[in-house]
mmCIF file of C-alpha atoms and ligand atoms in Angstrom:
data_model
loop_
_atom_site.group_PDB
_atom_site.id
_atom_site.type_symbol
_atom_site.label_atom_id
_atom_site.label_comp_id
_atom_site.label_asym_id
_atom_site.label_seq_id
_atom_site.Cartn_x
_atom_site.Cartn_y
_atom_site.Cartn_z
ATOM 1 C CA MET S 1 38.462 15.061 107.885
ATOM 2 C CA ARG S 2 35.715 13.978 110.262
ATOM 3 C CA PRO S 3 32.631 16.137 110.388
ATOM 4 C CA GLY S 4 31.955 17.594 113.819
ATOM 5 C CA CYS S 5 29.877 20.399 115.160
ATOM 6 C CA LEU S 6 28.300 21.924 118.209
ATOM 7 C CA ILE S 7 24.594 22.307 117.912
ATOM 8 C CA LEU S 8 22.500 25.012 119.457
ATOM 9 C CA THR S 9 18.757 24.814 118.948
ATOM 10 C CA VAL S 10 16.583 27.865 118.634
ATOM 11 C CA THR S 11 12.993 26.820 118.805
ATOM 12 C CA LYS S 12 10.353 28.301 116.505
ATOM 13 C CA GLY S 13 8.822 31.471 117.836
ATOM 14 C CA SER S 14 11.896 32.535 119.820
ATOM 15 C CA GLU S 15 14.332 35.005 118.411
ATOM 16 C CA ILE S 16 15.732 34.081 114.982
ATOM 17 C CA PRO S 17 19.488 34.714 114.629
ATOM 18 C CA LEU S 18 20.188 38.044 112.945
ATOM 19 C CA ARG S 19 22.479 36.608 110.259
ATOM 20 C CA THR S 20 22.200 33.456 108.193
ATOM 21 C CA ILE S 21 25.944 32.873 108.562
ATOM 22 C CA ASP S 22 28.506 34.551 110.806
ATOM 23 C CA TRP S 23 31.712 34.019 112.682
ATOM 24 C CA ASN S 24 31.339 33.005 116.342
ATOM 25 C CA ASP S 25 34.238 34.684 118.208
ATOM 26 C CA GLU S 26 33.544 32.817 121.426
ATOM 27 C CA PHE S 27 33.822 29.300 119.950
ATOM 28 C CA GLU S 28 35.963 30.197 116.905
ATOM 29 C CA THR S 29 33.356 28.454 114.711
ATOM 30 C CA ILE S 30 31.195 29.316 111.730
ATOM 31 C CA SER S 31 27.670 29.816 112.921
ATOM 32 C CA MET S 32 24.898 29.119 110.454
ATOM 33 C CA ILE S 33 21.161 28.470 110.313
ATOM 34 C CA ASP S 34 20.613 24.886 109.121
ATOM 35 C CA GLN S 35 18.356 25.593 106.129
ATOM 36 C CA THR S 36 17.526 21.956 105.527
ATOM 37 C CA LEU S 37 15.311 22.123 108.625
ATOM 38 C CA LEU S 38 13.307 25.146 107.599
ATOM 39 C CA PRO S 39 10.479 25.993 108.021
ATOM 40 C CA ALA S 40 9.709 23.448 110.716
ATOM 41 C CA GLU S 41 12.697 24.271 112.866
ATOM 42 C CA VAL S 42 15.103 27.185 113.171
ATOM 43 C CA ARG S 43 18.386 25.699 114.328
ATOM 44 C CA THR S 44 21.792 27.272 114.448
ATOM 45 C CA ILE S 45 24.761 24.933 113.916
ATOM 46 C CA GLU S 46 28.308 25.719 114.840
ATOM 47 C CA CYS S 47 30.787 24.435 112.274
ATOM 48 C CA ASP S 48 34.228 23.709 113.692
ATOM 49 C CA ASN S 49 36.014 21.969 110.863
ATOM 50 C CA ILE S 50 36.329 22.037 107.087
ATOM 51 C CA GLY S 51 34.877 18.540 106.625
ATOM 52 C CA PHE S 52 31.691 19.664 108.260
ATOM 53 C CA LEU S 53 31.641 22.952 106.345
ATOM 54 C CA CYS S 54 31.854 21.095 103.029
ATOM 55 C CA GLU S 55 29.106 18.711 104.109
ATOM 56 C CA ALA S 56 26.984 21.757 105.123
ATOM 57 C CA ILE S 57 27.515 23.335 101.685
ATOM 58 C CA LEU S 58 26.874 20.117 99.757
ATOM 59 C CA SER S 59 23.693 19.336 101.635
ATOM 60 C CA LEU S 60 22.452 22.954 101.413
ATOM 61 C CA ARG S 61 22.443 23.585 105.132
ATOM 62 C CA ILE S 62 24.027 26.847 103.923
ATOM 63 C CA ARG S 63 23.125 27.843 100.394
ATOM 64 C CA GLY S 64 22.432 30.794 98.084
ATOM 65 C CA ALA S 65 25.216 32.574 96.199
ATOM 66 C CA PRO S 66 26.050 35.461 98.576
ATOM 67 C CA ALA S 67 25.769 33.218 101.680
ATOM 68 C CA LEU S 68 28.175 30.800 99.957
ATOM 69 C CA GLY S 69 30.591 33.720 99.410
ATOM 70 C CA ALA S 70 30.642 34.293 103.156
ATOM 71 C CA ALA S 71 30.949 30.509 103.759
ATOM 72 C CA GLY S 72 33.985 30.356 101.460
ATOM 73 C CA GLY S 73 35.653 33.244 103.277
ATOM 74 C CA PHE S 74 34.912 31.937 106.752
ATOM 75 C CA GLY S 75 36.046 28.513 105.663
ATOM 76 C CA VAL S 76 39.545 29.786 104.830
ATOM 77 C CA ALA S 77 39.577 31.652 108.154
ATOM 78 C CA LEU S 78 38.586 28.475 109.994
ATOM 79 C CA ALA S 79 41.317 26.535 108.241
ATOM 80 C CA ALA S 80 43.858 29.164 109.198
ATOM 81 C CA ILE S 81 42.942 28.940 112.867
ATOM 82 C CA LYS S 82 42.938 25.113 112.859
ATOM 83 C CA SER S 83 46.152 24.691 110.867
ATOM 84 C CA ARG S 84 49.240 23.750 112.904
ATOM 85 C CA ALA S 85 51.566 25.105 110.237
ATOM 86 C CA ASP S 86 54.357 27.181 111.774
ATOM 87 C CA SER S 87 55.792 28.860 108.707
ATOM 88 C CA MET S 88 54.053 31.307 106.355
ATOM 89 C CA GLU S 89 54.713 29.093 103.378
ATOM 90 C CA ALA S 90 53.249 25.970 105.025
ATOM 91 C CA LEU S 91 50.187 27.894 106.299
ATOM 92 C CA LEU S 92 49.512 29.498 102.883
ATOM 93 C CA ASP S 93 49.869 26.087 101.300
ATOM 94 C CA ASP S 94 47.329 24.592 103.757
ATOM 95 C CA LEU S 95 44.926 27.443 102.996
ATOM 96 C CA ARG S 96 45.276 27.057 99.224
ATOM 97 C CA LYS S 97 44.481 23.298 99.523
ATOM 98 C CA VAL S 98 41.477 23.957 101.694
ATOM 99 C CA GLY S 99 40.374 26.661 99.269
ATOM 100 C CA ASP S 100 40.442 24.091 96.424
ATOM 101 C CA ILE S 101 38.326 21.696 98.465
ATOM 102 C CA ILE S 102 35.748 24.290 99.385
ATOM 103 C CA ARG S 103 35.557 25.681 95.821
ATOM 104 C CA SER S 104 34.880 22.229 94.394
ATOM 105 C CA THR S 105 31.754 21.589 96.517
ATOM 106 C CA ARG S 106 29.461 23.750 94.365
ATOM 107 C CA PRO S 107 30.960 24.685 91.009
ATOM 108 C CA THR S 108 28.241 26.931 89.507
ATOM 109 C CA ALA S 109 27.742 29.457 92.306
ATOM 110 C CA VAL S 110 30.646 31.801 91.571
ATOM 111 C CA ASN S 111 30.463 33.598 94.922
ATOM 112 C CA LEU S 112 31.787 30.530 96.714
ATOM 113 C CA ALA S 113 35.076 30.682 94.769
ATOM 114 C CA TRP S 114 35.063 34.490 94.955
ATOM 115 C CA GLY S 115 34.847 34.399 98.792
ATOM 116 C CA VAL S 116 37.670 31.862 99.004
ATOM 117 C CA ASP S 117 39.887 33.783 96.576
ATOM 118 C CA ARG S 118 39.264 37.144 98.193
ATOM 119 C CA VAL S 119 40.399 35.885 101.579
ATOM 120 C CA LEU S 120 43.385 34.016 100.134
ATOM 121 C CA ASP S 121 44.469 37.178 98.311
ATOM 122 C CA ALA S 122 44.198 39.222 101.499
ATOM 123 C CA ALA S 123 46.523 36.702 103.291
ATOM 124 C CA ARG S 124 49.365 37.814 100.997
ATOM 125 C CA ASP S 125 49.592 41.107 102.917
ATOM 126 C CA ALA S 126 50.665 39.369 106.110
ATOM 127 C CA TYR S 127 54.216 39.309 107.484
ATOM 128 C CA ASP S 128 53.935 36.239 109.735
ATOM 129 C CA THR S 129 51.632 33.311 110.505
ATOM 130 C CA ASP S 130 49.751 35.280 113.209
ATOM 131 C CA GLY S 131 49.279 38.003 110.669
ATOM 132 C CA ILE S 132 47.801 35.571 108.144
ATOM 133 C CA ARG S 133 45.396 34.218 110.770
ATOM 134 C CA ARG S 134 44.345 37.748 111.771
ATOM 135 C CA ILE S 135 43.976 39.058 108.222
ATOM 136 C CA VAL S 136 41.989 36.135 106.785
ATOM 137 C CA LEU S 137 39.454 36.355 109.580
ATOM 138 C CA GLN S 138 39.232 40.126 109.178
ATOM 139 C CA GLU S 139 38.612 39.760 105.464
ATOM 140 C CA ALA S 140 36.035 36.994 105.889
ATOM 141 C CA LYS S 141 34.137 39.203 108.409
ATOM 142 C CA ALA S 142 34.351 42.081 105.922
ATOM 143 C CA ILE S 143 32.719 39.950 103.246
ATOM 144 C CA ALA S 144 29.789 39.209 105.583
ATOM 145 C CA ASP S 145 29.447 42.835 106.710
ATOM 146 C CA GLU S 146 29.592 44.136 103.170
ATOM 147 C CA ASP S 147 27.008 41.639 101.997
ATOM 148 C CA VAL S 148 24.424 43.181 104.291
ATOM 149 C CA LYS S 149 25.228 46.737 103.190
ATOM 150 C CA LEU S 150 25.311 45.839 99.487
ATOM 151 C CA ASN S 151 21.972 44.087 99.647
ATOM 152 C CA LYS S 152 20.340 47.101 101.262
ATOM 153 C CA ARG S 153 21.728 49.292 98.438
ATOM 154 C CA LEU S 154 20.678 46.792 95.841
ATOM 155 C CA GLY S 155 17.204 46.602 97.423
ATOM 156 C CA ALA S 156 16.837 50.389 97.379
ATOM 157 C CA HIS S 157 17.692 50.572 93.651
ATOM 158 C CA GLY S 158 15.386 47.664 92.799
ATOM 159 C CA GLY S 159 12.596 48.860 95.039
ATOM 160 C CA GLU S 160 12.181 51.854 92.757
ATOM 161 C CA LEU S 161 11.114 49.549 89.948
ATOM 162 C CA LEU S 162 8.138 48.292 91.922
ATOM 163 C CA HIS S 163 4.824 50.089 92.072
ATOM 164 C CA ASP S 164 2.309 50.177 94.916
ATOM 165 C CA GLY S 165 0.078 47.134 94.528
ATOM 166 C CA ASP S 166 2.478 45.090 92.406
ATOM 167 C CA THR S 167 2.711 41.291 92.503
ATOM 168 C CA VAL S 168 6.223 39.838 92.074
ATOM 169 C CA LEU S 169 6.821 36.242 91.017
ATOM 170 C CA THR S 170 10.062 34.733 92.350
ATOM 171 C CA HIS S 171 11.819 31.396 92.083
ATOM 172 C CA CYS S 172 13.935 29.531 94.619
ATOM 173 C CA ASN S 173 15.093 31.617 97.597
ATOM 174 C CA ALA S 174 17.016 34.814 97.022
ATOM 175 C CA GLY S 175 16.153 36.201 100.411
ATOM 176 C CA ARG S 176 18.000 36.759 103.665
ATOM 177 C CA MET S 177 18.604 33.022 103.954
ATOM 178 C CA ALA S 178 20.514 33.059 100.641
ATOM 179 C CA CYS S 179 22.653 35.989 101.868
ATOM 180 C CA VAL S 180 24.048 37.099 105.185
ATOM 181 C CA ASP S 181 20.946 39.233 105.636
ATOM 182 C CA TRP S 182 18.191 41.116 103.717
ATOM 183 C CA GLY S 183 18.412 39.245 100.425
ATOM 184 C CA THR S 184 18.717 40.205 96.744
ATOM 185 C CA ALA S 185 15.375 39.466 94.989
ATOM 186 C CA LEU S 186 13.527 39.465 98.298
ATOM 187 C CA GLY S 187 15.689 42.402 99.394
ATOM 188 C CA VAL S 188 14.098 44.388 96.520
ATOM 189 C CA VAL S 189 10.642 43.386 97.798
ATOM 190 C CA ARG S 190 11.617 44.255 101.402
ATOM 191 C CA SER S 191 12.955 47.672 100.409
ATOM 192 C CA ALA S 192 9.802 48.489 98.409
ATOM 193 C CA VAL S 193 7.641 47.458 101.422
ATOM 194 C CA GLU S 194 9.849 49.526 103.704
ATOM 195 C CA ALA S 195 9.235 52.460 101.394
ATOM 196 C CA GLY S 196 5.507 52.100 102.068
ATOM 197 C CA LYS S 197 4.450 50.152 98.941
ATOM 198 C CA GLU S 198 2.041 47.229 99.131
ATOM 199 C CA ILE S 199 3.742 44.330 97.417
ATOM 200 C CA LYS S 200 2.563 40.742 97.050
ATOM 201 C CA VAL S 201 4.782 37.815 96.189
ATOM 202 C CA ILE S 202 4.056 34.632 94.274
ATOM 203 C CA ALA S 203 6.694 32.059 95.315
ATOM 204 C CA CYS S 204 7.430 29.087 93.064
ATOM 205 C CA GLU S 205 7.950 25.902 95.037
ATOM 206 C CA THR S 206 11.280 25.143 93.371
ATOM 207 C CA ARG S 207 11.486 21.409 92.986
ATOM 208 C CA PRO S 208 13.310 19.264 93.892
ATOM 209 C CA LEU S 209 14.521 20.791 97.160
ATOM 210 C CA ASN S 210 11.676 23.316 97.585
ATOM 211 C CA GLN S 211 13.689 26.366 98.568
ATOM 212 C CA GLY S 212 10.762 28.516 97.409
ATOM 213 C CA GLY S 213 8.121 26.541 99.289
ATOM 214 C CA ARG S 214 10.161 26.028 102.459
ATOM 215 C CA ILE S 215 12.352 29.156 102.711
ATOM 216 C CA THR S 216 10.986 32.026 100.659
ATOM 217 C CA THR S 217 7.463 31.593 102.036
ATOM 218 C CA TRP S 218 8.797 31.178 105.574
ATOM 219 C CA GLU S 219 10.831 34.454 105.297
ATOM 220 C CA LEU S 220 7.914 36.416 103.931
ATOM 221 C CA VAL S 221 5.383 35.041 106.414
ATOM 222 C CA GLU S 222 7.813 36.037 109.227
ATOM 223 C CA ASP S 223 7.991 39.500 107.726
ATOM 224 C CA LYS S 224 4.200 39.704 107.215
ATOM 225 C CA ILE S 225 4.635 40.316 103.458
ATOM 226 C CA PRO S 226 1.720 38.670 101.578
ATOM 227 C CA VAL S 227 2.898 35.504 99.745
ATOM 228 C CA THR S 228 1.159 32.855 97.743
ATOM 229 C CA LEU S 229 2.838 29.515 97.021
ATOM 230 C CA ILE S 230 2.490 27.861 93.616
ATOM 231 C CA THR S 231 4.124 24.899 91.946
ATOM 232 C CA ASP S 232 6.804 25.666 89.369
ATOM 233 C CA SER S 233 4.535 24.495 86.553
ATOM 234 C CA MET S 234 1.919 27.150 87.412
ATOM 235 C CA SER S 235 4.019 30.145 86.360
ATOM 236 C CA GLY S 236 2.704 29.983 82.794
ATOM 237 C CA HIS S 237 -0.867 29.988 84.035
ATOM 238 C CA VAL S 238 -0.468 32.936 86.464
ATOM 239 C CA MET S 239 1.376 35.032 83.862
ATOM 240 C CA ARG S 240 -1.201 34.300 81.174
ATOM 241 C CA ARG S 241 -3.914 35.335 83.684
ATOM 242 C CA GLN S 242 -2.038 38.681 84.236
ATOM 243 C CA MET S 243 -1.566 37.939 87.915
ATOM 244 C CA VAL S 244 2.160 38.944 87.833
ATOM 245 C CA ASP S 245 3.591 42.470 87.368
ATOM 246 C CA CYS S 246 7.223 41.347 87.223
ATOM 247 C CA VAL S 247 9.504 38.452 87.889
ATOM 248 C CA ILE S 248 12.513 38.991 90.177
ATOM 249 C CA VAL S 249 15.079 36.217 90.635
ATOM 250 C CA GLY S 250 18.591 36.039 92.106
ATOM 251 C CA ALA S 251 21.641 34.663 90.297
ATOM 252 C CA ASP S 252 24.447 32.218 90.963
ATOM 253 C CA ARG S 253 26.650 33.487 88.150
ATOM 254 C CA ILE S 254 26.275 36.069 85.455
ATOM 255 C CA THR S 255 28.393 35.504 82.372
ATOM 256 C CA GLN S 256 28.532 37.826 79.331
ATOM 257 C CA ASP S 257 25.643 36.028 77.710
ATOM 258 C CA ALA S 258 23.562 34.374 80.420
ATOM 259 C CA VAL S 259 22.302 34.365 83.971
ATOM 260 C CA PHE S 260 22.729 31.118 85.869
ATOM 261 C CA ASN S 261 20.165 30.557 88.573
ATOM 262 C CA LYS S 262 18.139 27.737 90.120
ATOM 263 C CA ILE S 263 16.774 25.201 87.655
ATOM 264 C CA GLY S 264 13.391 26.395 86.348
ATOM 265 C CA THR S 265 14.449 30.088 86.058
ATOM 266 C CA TYR S 266 14.874 29.825 82.274
ATOM 267 C CA THR S 267 11.327 28.488 81.814
ATOM 268 C CA HIS S 268 9.917 31.453 83.828
ATOM 269 C CA SER S 269 11.949 33.874 81.651
ATOM 270 C CA LEU S 270 10.405 32.411 78.474
ATOM 271 C CA VAL S 271 6.912 32.732 79.877
ATOM 272 C CA ALA S 272 7.582 36.292 81.042
ATOM 273 C CA LYS S 273 8.878 37.242 77.567
ATOM 274 C CA GLU S 274 5.808 35.756 75.927
ATOM 275 C CA HIS S 275 3.518 37.745 78.161
ATOM 276 C CA ASN S 276 5.528 41.025 78.269
ATOM 277 C CA VAL S 277 6.194 40.696 81.980
ATOM 278 C CA PRO S 278 9.472 42.395 82.978
ATOM 279 C CA PHE S 279 12.091 39.782 84.070
ATOM 280 C CA TYR S 280 14.561 41.260 86.604
ATOM 281 C CA VAL S 281 17.707 39.669 88.025
ATOM 282 C CA ALA S 282 18.898 40.967 91.394
ATOM 283 C CA ALA S 283 22.554 40.140 92.196
ATOM 284 C CA PRO S 284 25.641 41.799 93.667
ATOM 285 C CA VAL S 285 28.596 42.681 91.403
ATOM 286 C CA SER S 286 30.455 39.734 92.986
ATOM 287 C CA THR S 287 28.171 37.377 91.088
ATOM 288 C CA PHE S 288 29.356 38.661 87.705
ATOM 289 C CA ASP S 289 31.769 36.485 85.760
ATOM 290 C CA PHE S 290 31.978 38.446 82.552
ATOM 291 C CA GLU S 291 35.243 36.762 81.511
ATOM 292 C CA ARG S 292 33.240 33.629 80.741
ATOM 293 C CA MET S 293 30.469 32.647 78.341
ATOM 294 C CA GLU S 294 27.586 30.313 79.135
ATOM 295 C CA ASP S 295 29.166 27.200 77.622
ATOM 296 C CA GLU S 296 32.271 27.599 79.796
ATOM 297 C CA VAL S 297 30.332 27.172 83.034
ATOM 298 C CA GLU S 298 29.919 23.865 84.753
ATOM 299 C CA ILE S 299 26.366 23.189 85.906
ATOM 300 C CA GLU S 300 26.262 21.312 89.180
ATOM 301 C CA LEU S 301 24.573 17.890 88.796
ATOM 302 C CA ARG S 302 22.971 16.616 91.987
ATOM 303 C CA ASP S 303 22.101 13.220 93.259
ATOM 304 C CA GLY S 304 19.148 11.416 91.686
ATOM 305 C CA GLY S 305 17.859 10.622 95.181
ATOM 306 C CA GLU S 306 16.511 14.210 95.316
ATOM 307 C CA LEU S 307 13.956 13.233 92.674
ATOM 308 C CA ARG S 308 13.330 9.632 93.729
ATOM 309 C CA PHE S 309 12.495 10.672 97.302
ATOM 310 C CA MET S 310 10.595 13.563 98.830
ATOM 311 C CA ALA S 311 10.760 14.186 102.614
ATOM 312 C CA GLY S 312 12.057 10.665 103.018
ATOM 313 C CA LYS S 313 9.223 9.052 101.014
ATOM 314 C CA GLN S 314 9.932 7.197 97.814
ATOM 315 C CA ILE S 315 8.142 8.943 94.899
ATOM 316 C CA ALA S 316 9.783 7.272 91.867
ATOM 317 C CA PRO S 317 11.236 3.829 91.064
ATOM 318 C CA LEU S 318 14.534 3.395 92.806
ATOM 319 C CA ASP S 319 16.252 2.374 89.548
ATOM 320 C CA VAL S 320 14.801 5.060 87.299
ATOM 321 C CA GLU S 321 17.426 7.159 85.568
ATOM 322 C CA VAL S 322 17.451 10.738 86.845
ATOM 323 C CA TYR S 323 18.830 14.005 85.376
ATOM 324 C CA ASN S 324 19.122 16.569 88.153
ATOM 325 C CA PRO S 325 20.925 19.804 87.183
ATOM 326 C CA ALA S 326 20.794 22.324 90.045
ATOM 327 C CA PHE S 327 20.891 25.398 87.768
ATOM 328 C CA ASP S 328 19.938 26.573 84.292
ATOM 329 C CA ALA S 329 21.089 29.447 82.081
ATOM 330 C CA THR S 330 18.763 32.248 81.000
ATOM 331 C CA PRO S 331 20.069 34.079 77.886
ATOM 332 C CA MET S 332 20.520 37.844 78.280
ATOM 333 C CA GLU S 333 17.897 38.577 75.658
ATOM 334 C CA ASN S 334 15.271 37.353 78.149
ATOM 335 C CA VAL S 335 16.518 39.705 80.889
ATOM 336 C CA THR S 336 14.810 43.147 81.193
ATOM 337 C CA ALA S 337 17.267 44.541 83.739
ATOM 338 C CA ILE S 338 19.881 43.500 86.256
ATOM 339 C CA ILE S 339 19.651 45.131 89.687
ATOM 340 C CA THR S 340 22.978 45.510 91.572
ATOM 341 C CA GLU S 341 24.281 47.571 94.480
ATOM 342 C CA ASN S 342 25.555 49.991 91.827
ATOM 343 C CA GLY S 343 22.173 50.583 90.167
ATOM 344 C CA VAL S 344 19.767 49.098 87.646
ATOM 345 C CA PHE S 345 21.260 48.080 84.311
ATOM 346 C CA ARG S 346 19.483 47.460 81.085
ATOM 347 C CA PRO S 347 20.869 45.832 77.879
ATOM 348 C CA PRO S 348 23.543 45.956 76.712
ATOM 349 C CA PHE S 349 25.043 44.901 79.987
ATOM 350 C CA LEU S 350 28.573 46.319 80.037
ATOM 351 C CA LEU S 351 30.903 45.138 82.778
ATOM 352 C CA ASP S 352 32.601 48.515 83.236
ATOM 353 C CA GLU S 353 29.229 50.167 83.805
ATOM 354 C CA VAL S 354 27.972 47.496 86.151
ATOM 355 C CA LYS S 355 31.184 47.584 88.179
ATOM 356 C CA TYR S 356 31.657 51.255 88.591
ATOM 357 C CA LYS S 357 28.431 53.191 87.853
ATOM 358 C CA MET S 358 26.816 54.559 91.005
HETATM 359 O O1 LIG K 401 20.879 25.566 95.236
HETATM 360 P P1 LIG K 401 20.698 26.829 95.969
HETATM 361 O O2 LIG K 401 19.593 26.793 96.921
HETATM 362 O O3 LIG K 401 21.981 27.336 96.556
HETATM 363 O O4 LIG K 401 20.324 27.849 94.789
HETATM 364 C C1 LIG K 401 20.128 29.187 95.116
HETATM 365 C C2 LIG K 401 19.664 30.019 94.002
HETATM 366 O O5 LIG K 401 19.555 29.567 92.862
HETATM 367 C C3 LIG K 401 19.454 31.488 94.266
HETATM 368 O O6 LIG K 401 18.481 31.992 93.466
HETATM 369 C C4 LIG K 401 20.780 32.224 94.004
HETATM 370 O O7 LIG K 401 21.837 31.644 94.708
HETATM 371 C C5 LIG K 401 20.708 33.643 94.313
HETATM 372 S S1 LIG K 401 20.672 33.914 96.038
HETATM 373 C C6 LIG K 401 20.610 35.545 96.391
#
């Protein structure tokens, strides 16, 4: 499949698209903000084939667990519209194959597979090929719409944990760019600010791809929420100096025994525990994978070039061996509470409660 796309450029300072990712009814494409260009440029790209969607996911043009859930769903919808299959069986077979390809792009972030599977399951209700095409698009749009609503609910629950004047340390980007809108960890901050509290954020840079430095700070500056950027290695120092009231991070997958999130999260959890700083995880129920344990989850390994180069400049010997896992696992004993759309949960984290308690 050859990558192809239509590109629309939105220059900085003009209106930023309302959603990080959405379906474009006019072009029948997946519309997404290219996050690799942030914060220098806000550009929307229109993705018109699965090859390009996979490239966009792999290169983190679209990223963050909930946004990947929407990308998975829209990917199946795009495949349904592009497929020339003229029988239900052939079309469903095409969609299952595309689903496998999309799922394999980022194995740790469970929402990607969840989005694909949810839309594939919905297709089973159809009676003909047109029905499949209609239903999968409807379901993908529902995932995106729900994401915004769930994040607002999650934010309202989490916002109650924050006090006026608090400083929150966060890692990576679990903001509106990681979701369809609003965000999870940053959604909690946004909800607290909306409720009239003064909240400051310390954003860890998040090497090697700097999602914290590039995206979290950009989102907060846009929203006029005070934010200070630090390197990842400074979290020990700022917590020892009592500059942090709590840590809030997002999650890519929550198993029975651990929270998978951007590499570096585990280290912050250890520092937080040592200094009695509450460590909160903000994630929708769709990020839970309670059927698995930590050692059953594949951690995505990324290219060594991400450490040998920075912004195109060589910063390490070309032939140095590199270990570049995208995520780490934080054991549940380091987690103070998990904030979901259904409420705030403290240990022991029981799936039935998390899923159904309101
Ligand atoms: O590699 P990324 O940028 O997709 O990693 C993103 C994260 O680790 C986020 O913290 C996580 O997806 C939660 S987003 C609400």
